[in-house]
Coordinates of C-alpha atoms in Angstrom, one line a residue:
X1 CA -3.7 -10.4 -11.4
X2 CA -6.2 -7.5 -11.7
X3 CA -5.4 -4.3 -13.5
X4 CA -5.7 -2.3 -10.3
X5 CA -3.0 -4.6 -8.7
X6 CA -0.8 -4.8 -11.8
X7 CA -0.1 -1.1 -12.1
X8 CA 1.4 -0.6 -8.6
X9 CA 3.6 -3.7 -9.1
X10 CA 5.0 -2.4 -12.4
X11 CA 5.6 1.1 -10.9
X12 CA 7.4 -0.5 -7.9
X13 CA 9.6 -2.6 -10.2
X14 CA 10.6 0.4 -12.2
X15 CA 11.5 2.4 -9.1
X16 CA 13.6 -0.5 -7.8
X17 CA 15.3 -0.9 -11.1
X18 CA 16.3 2.7 -11.3
X19 CA 17.3 3.3 -7.6
X20 CA 19.2 0.1 -7.0
X21 CA 22.2 1.0 -9.3
X22 CA 22.3 4.5 -7.9
X23 CA 22.3 3.3 -4.3
X24 CA 24.9 0.5 -4.8
X25 CA 27.2 2.3 -7.2
X26 CA 30.8 2.9 -6.0
X27 CA 31.3 5.9 -8.3
X28 CA 28.4 8.0 -6.9
X29 CA 25.6 7.8 -4.4
X30 CA 25.7 6.6 -0.7
X31 CA 28.3 3.9 -1.2
X32 CA 30.7 6.3 -2.9
X33 CA 30.2 8.9 -0.2
X34 CA 30.8 6.2 2.5
X35 CA 34.0 5.1 0.9
X36 CA 35.3 8.7 0.6
X37 CA 34.7 9.9 4.1
X38 CA 36.9 9.3 7.1
X39 CA 36.4 7.0 10.0
X40 CA 35.1 9.8 12.3
X41 CA 32.4 10.8 9.8
X42 CA 31.4 7.1 9.3
X43 CA 31.1 6.7 13.1
X44 CA 28.8 9.7 13.4
X45 CA 26.8 8.6 10.4
X46 CA 26.4 5.2 12.0
X47 CA 25.1 6.7 15.2
X48 CA 22.6 8.8 13.2
X49 CA 21.4 5.8 11.2
X50 CA 21.0 3.8 14.4
X51 CA 19.0 6.6 16.0
X52 CA 16.8 6.9 12.9
X53 CA 16.1 3.2 12.9
X54 CA 15.2 3.3 16.6
X55 CA 12.9 6.3 16.0
X56 CA 11.3 4.4 13.1
X57 CA 10.7 1.3 15.3
X58 CA 9.3 3.5 18.0
X59 CA 7.0 5.2 15.6
X60 CA 5.8 1.9 14.2
X61 CA 5.2 0.6 17.8
X62 CA 3.3 3.8 18.6
X63 CA 1.2 3.5 15.5
X64 CA 0.3 -0.1 16.4
X65 CA -0.6 0.9 19.9
X66 CA -2.7 3.8 18.6
X67 CA -4.7 1.5 16.3
X68 CA -5.4 -0.8 19.2
X69 CA -6.4 2.1 21.4
X70 CA -8.7 3.5 18.7
X71 CA -10.4 0.2 18.4
X72 CA -10.8 0.1 22.2
X73 CA -12.3 3.6 22.2
X74 CA -14.6 2.7 19.4
X75 CA -13.0 5.1 17.0
X76 CA -12.2 4.5 13.3
X77 CA -8.5 4.1 12.6
X78 CA -6.9 7.5 11.8
X79 CA -3.3 6.4 11.1
X80 CA -0.2 8.4 12.0
X81 CA -1.9 11.8 11.3
X82 CA -4.4 11.1 14.1
X83 CA -1.7 10.2 16.7
X84 CA -1.5 13.7 18.3
X85 CA -5.2 13.9 18.7
X86 CA -5.5 10.4 20.1
X87 CA -2.6 11.0 22.6
X88 CA -3.7 14.4 23.8
X89 CA -7.5 14.2 23.6
X90 CA -8.9 10.7 23.2
X91 CA -12.6 10.5 22.8
X92 CA -14.8 7.5 23.3
X93 CA -17.5 7.0 20.8
X94 CA -20.7 6.2 22.8
X95 CA -23.2 4.0 21.1
X96 CA -26.6 5.5 20.7
X97 CA -29.2 4.1 23.0
X98 CA -32.5 3.0 21.7
X99 CA -35.5 5.3 22.3
X100 CA -37.0 2.7 24.6
X101 CA -33.9 2.7 26.8
X102 CA -33.9 6.5 27.0
X103 CA -37.6 6.5 27.9
X104 CA -37.0 3.9 30.6
X105 CA -34.5 6.2 32.2
X106 CA -36.9 9.2 31.9
X107 CA -39.8 7.2 33.3
X108 CA -37.6 6.3 36.3
X109 CA -37.3 10.0 37.2
X110 CA -39.5 11.1 40.1
X111 CA -42.7 12.9 39.2
X112 CA -42.8 15.0 36.0
X113 CA -45.9 13.1 34.6
X114 CA -46.9 15.9 32.2
X115 CA -43.3 16.2 31.0
X116 CA -43.0 12.5 30.3
X117 CA -46.3 12.6 28.3
X118 CA -44.9 15.4 26.2
X119 CA -41.6 13.6 25.5
X120 CA -43.5 10.4 24.6
X121 CA -45.6 12.4 22.2
X122 CA -42.4 13.8 20.7
X123 CA -40.9 10.4 20.2
X124 CA -44.2 9.2 18.5
X125 CA -44.1 12.1 16.1
X126 CA -40.5 11.6 15.2
X127 CA -41.0 7.9 14.6
X128 CA -44.0 8.6 12.5
X129 CA -42.0 11.1 10.4
X130 CA -39.4 8.4 9.9
X131 CA -42.0 5.9 8.7
X132 CA -43.5 8.4 6.3
X133 CA -40.1 9.3 4.9
X134 CA -39.3 5.6 4.4
X135 CA -42.5 5.2 2.4
X136 CA -41.8 8.2 0.3
X137 CA -44.5 10.3 1.8
X138 CA -44.0 14.1 2.3
X139 CA -42.9 15.2 5.7
X140 CA -43.6 18.8 6.7
X141 CA -40.8 20.7 8.4
X142 CA -41.5 21.4 12.1
X143 CA -39.4 23.5 14.4
X144 CA -37.6 21.2 16.9
X145 CA -36.5 24.0 19.2
X146 CA -38.2 24.1 22.6
X147 CA -39.0 26.2 25.7
X148 CA -38.8 24.6 29.1
X149 CA -40.7 26.5 31.8
X150 CA -40.8 25.9 35.5
X151 CA -39.0 26.5 38.8
X152 CA -35.3 25.5 39.3
X153 CA -34.3 22.0 40.3
X154 CA -37.1 20.1 38.5
X155 CA -35.0 18.1 36.1
X156 CA -35.0 20.4 33.0
X157 CA -31.3 19.7 32.3
X158 CA -31.8 15.9 32.6
X159 CA -34.8 15.9 30.3
X160 CA -32.9 18.1 27.8
X161 CA -30.0 15.5 27.8
X162 CA -32.5 12.7 27.3
X163 CA -34.1 14.5 24.4
X164 CA -30.6 14.8 22.8
X165 CA -30.2 11.1 23.1
X166 CA -33.6 10.5 21.6
X167 CA -32.9 12.7 18.6
X168 CA -29.6 10.9 18.1
X169 CA -31.1 7.4 18.3
X170 CA -33.7 8.5 15.8
X171 CA -31.0 9.9 13.5
X172 CA -32.4 13.4 13.7
X173 CA -29.1 14.6 15.2
X174 CA -25.7 13.0 14.5
X175 CA -24.3 13.4 18.0
X176 CA -27.1 14.4 20.3
X177 CA -24.7 15.7 23.0
X178 CA -25.8 18.5 25.4
X179 CA -24.0 21.8 25.8
X180 CA -25.4 23.7 28.8
X181 CA -24.8 27.5 29.0
X182 CA -26.2 30.5 30.7
X183 CA -25.9 34.3 30.0
X184 CA -22.4 34.5 31.3
X185 CA -21.3 31.8 28.8
X186 CA -22.8 33.8 25.8
X187 CA -22.4 37.5 26.7
X188 CA -19.1 39.3 26.9
X189 CA -18.4 42.6 28.7
X190 CA -17.1 44.5 25.7
X191 CA -18.5 45.5 22.3
X192 CA -17.8 43.0 19.5
X193 CA -17.0 40.0 21.8
X194 CA -20.5 38.7 22.4
X195 CA -21.0 37.4 18.9
X196 CA -17.8 35.5 18.9
X197 CA -18.5 34.0 22.4
X198 CA -22.0 33.0 21.4
X199 CA -20.8 31.4 18.1
X200 CA -18.2 29.4 20.0
X201 CA -20.9 27.7 22.1
X202 CA -23.2 27.3 19.1
X203 CA -20.4 25.5 17.2
X204 CA -19.7 23.3 20.3
X205 CA -23.3 22.2 20.3
X206 CA -23.5 21.6 16.5
X207 CA -25.2 18.2 15.8
X208 CA -26.5 18.2 19.4
X209 CA -28.5 20.3 21.8
X210 CA -27.7 23.8 23.1
X211 CA -29.4 24.2 26.5
X212 CA -29.7 27.8 27.6
X213 CA -30.6 28.1 31.3
X214 CA -32.3 31.3 32.5
X215 CA -32.5 32.4 28.9
X216 CA -34.7 35.3 29.8
X217 CA -31.7 37.1 31.3
X218 CA -30.5 37.6 27.7
X219 CA -33.5 39.9 27.0
X220 CA -33.6 41.5 30.5
X221 CA -29.9 42.3 30.4
X222 CA -29.2 40.4 33.6
X223 CA -28.8 43.8 35.4
X224 CA -26.5 45.4 32.8
X225 CA -25.4 45.2 29.2
X226 CA -28.9 44.5 27.7
X227 CA -27.6 45.4 24.2
X228 CA -25.0 42.6 24.5
X229 CA -27.8 40.2 25.4
X230 CA -29.6 41.3 22.2
X231 CA -26.5 40.7 20.2
X232 CA -26.3 37.2 21.6
X233 CA -30.0 36.5 20.7
X234 CA -29.4 37.8 17.1
X235 CA -26.3 35.7 16.7
X236 CA -28.1 32.7 18.1
X237 CA -31.1 33.1 15.7
X238 CA -28.9 33.4 12.7
X239 CA -26.9 30.3 13.6
X240 CA -30.2 28.4 14.1
X241 CA -31.3 29.5 10.7
X242 CA -28.0 28.6 9.0
X243 CA -27.9 25.2 10.7
X244 CA -31.6 24.4 11.1
X245 CA -31.0 20.6 10.6
X246 CA -27.9 20.3 12.8
X247 CA -28.8 21.9 16.1
X248 CA -31.6 21.9 18.6
X249 CA -31.9 24.8 21.0
X250 CA -33.7 24.5 24.3
X251 CA -34.3 27.7 26.3
X252 CA -35.3 27.3 30.0
X253 CA -36.5 29.5 32.9
X254 CA -39.4 30.6 35.0
X255 CA -42.8 30.4 33.3
X256 CA -43.7 34.1 33.2
X257 CA -40.1 35.3 32.5
X258 CA -39.9 32.9 29.5
X259 CA -43.2 34.1 28.1
X260 CA -41.8 37.7 28.2
X261 CA -38.5 36.5 26.7
X262 CA -40.2 34.8 23.7
X263 CA -42.4 37.9 23.1
X264 CA -39.3 40.3 22.9
X265 CA -38.3 39.1 19.5
X266 CA -40.5 37.9 16.6
X267 CA -37.6 35.5 15.5
X268 CA -37.8 33.8 18.9
X269 CA -41.6 33.3 18.7
X270 CA -41.3 31.9 15.2
X271 CA -38.6 29.3 16.1
X272 CA -39.6 28.3 19.6
X273 CA -43.1 26.9 19.0
X274 CA -43.0 24.0 21.5
X275 CA -43.3 24.6 25.2
X276 CA -42.9 22.0 27.9
X277 CA -44.0 23.0 31.4
X278 CA -42.3 21.4 34.4
X279 CA -44.3 21.3 37.6
X280 CA -42.7 21.8 41.0
X281 CA -42.1 18.6 43.0
X282 CA -44.7 17.7 45.7
X283 CA -43.5 16.9 49.2
X284 CA -44.0 13.2 48.4
X285 CA -41.8 13.5 45.3
X286 CA -39.1 15.4 47.3
X287 CA -39.0 12.6 50.0
X288 CA -38.5 10.0 47.3
X289 CA -35.8 12.1 45.7
X290 CA -34.1 12.4 49.1
X291 CA -34.4 8.7 49.6
X292 CA -32.7 7.9 46.2
X293 CA -29.9 10.4 46.8
X294 CA -29.2 8.9 50.2
X295 CA -29.2 5.4 48.7
X296 CA -26.7 6.4 46.0
X297 CA -24.4 7.5 48.9
X298 CA -25.0 4.3 50.8
X299 CA -27.1 5.8 53.5
X300 CA -30.5 4.6 54.7
X301 CA -33.4 6.7 56.0
X302 CA -35.6 5.7 58.9
X303 CA -39.2 4.5 58.6
X304 CA -41.6 7.4 58.8
X305 CA -39.1 10.1 57.8
X306 CA -41.7 11.4 55.2
X307 CA -44.2 12.4 57.9
X308 CA -41.4 14.2 59.8
X309 CA -40.3 16.2 56.8
X310 CA -43.6 16.9 55.0
X311 CA -44.6 20.0 57.2
X312 CA -41.2 21.6 56.6
X313 CA -41.3 20.8 52.9
X314 CA -44.8 22.2 52.5
X315 CA -43.7 25.5 54.2
X316 CA -40.3 25.9 52.6
X317 CA -41.6 25.1 49.1
X318 CA -43.6 28.4 49.1
X319 CA -40.4 30.5 49.3
X320 CA -39.3 32.3 46.2
X321 CA -35.8 30.9 46.4
X322 CA -37.0 27.3 46.7
X323 CA -35.1 25.0 44.3
X324 CA -36.8 21.6 44.6
X325 CA -34.4 18.7 44.1
X326 CA -31.4 20.9 44.8
X327 CA -32.8 21.6 48.3
X328 CA -32.8 17.8 48.9
X329 CA -29.1 17.6 48.1
X330 CA -28.4 20.4 50.6
X331 CA -30.6 18.8 53.2
X332 CA -28.8 15.5 52.8
X333 CA -25.4 17.2 53.2
X334 CA -26.6 18.9 56.4
X335 CA -28.1 15.6 57.7
X336 CA -24.8 13.8 57.1
X337 CA -23.0 16.5 59.1
X338 CA -25.6 16.1 62.0
X339 CA -25.1 12.3 61.8
X340 CA -21.3 12.7 62.0
X341 CA -21.6 14.8 65.1
X342 CA -24.0 12.3 66.7
X343 CA -22.0 9.2 65.9
X344 CA -18.7 10.6 67.1
X345 CA -20.3 11.4 70.5
X346 CA -22.8 8.5 70.9
X347 CA -21.8 5.9 68.4
X348 CA -24.2 4.2 66.0
X349 CA -24.6 2.9 62.5
X350 CA -22.4 4.8 60.0
X351 CA -24.8 4.2 57.2
X352 CA -28.1 5.2 58.9
X353 CA -29.5 8.7 59.1
X354 CA -32.0 9.2 61.9
X355 CA -35.0 11.5 62.0
X356 CA -33.1 13.6 64.6
X357 CA -30.4 14.1 61.9
X358 CA -33.0 15.2 59.3
X359 CA -34.8 17.5 61.7
X360 CA -31.5 19.1 62.8
X361 CA -30.7 19.6 59.1
X362 CA -33.9 21.5 58.6
X363 CA -33.0 23.8 61.5
X364 CA -35.4 22.2 64.0
X365 CA -34.6 20.2 67.1
X366 CA -35.6 16.6 67.4

């Protein structure tokens, strides 16, 4: 028997030797008390002991189920102390995907050729840094924070999520999760509340990616309370400095607005040194996006729908409020409404959208 196993055995033997006479003695201890009390007290004590035994059995069964549940969720065993968390807020541990798998998902996105090139270059740089570090070569610190510029609805959030997965798979970030916020999530309406609100979101994104959409509104004030926006920026910059290896911040918005935003604070310009420009989708890209959206909802589009929609897409995409892929989601919803009205009156395939439905969704008659 090893020394490490011998010591607990000796201690256990001493405890048993001391406690056994105390527990079994008829002069004092539990046995003496049991003999001294009346039948009614014994009956009540028996019920209490039975309840305690049932509770102990229930707790043991719960602990066993918890260990099995933790294994199914991919979590390390946490024992009884982890039961409340497991029962109230179970969390599945998602295995990190390989960079090639993330890139395959990214490459499957419609369009965005320059964005894909930038992300591939980012992966190549990170992998090279890993190889240099493994060989004991010096690796210079480079800011990982980024600026995404471009119109709305061009996949900025999806790419930010993919970048988080890439950083996780390459062990740059421990979690790589995405926390998406805007001005309203960071700025409060009263003095002294903005810093706490911003810190809460920063801590939520720790070891992952904080994605701030329309970040320029923090500098512009979003119409009011510009000082509160400045407080949010100052709080964010300090958190980024204090946790430089544990958080990636991506700020996004229109191209010109983001340039002005970065120029408002020297701290922003020093930390956000990487800009990725997202181009608007072409009519061809938008038709492909519409087709994929329809397929996910088990609808088919007619042959030649691209030619029917392209003039409308070319005209509408020049509007200031045009939101690219989001417009296709709205168009599909309206086309489904048009199809429903047509099928109810005339009959037809429930899964097929006709050109007449699409044109009616654009506000034009077939």
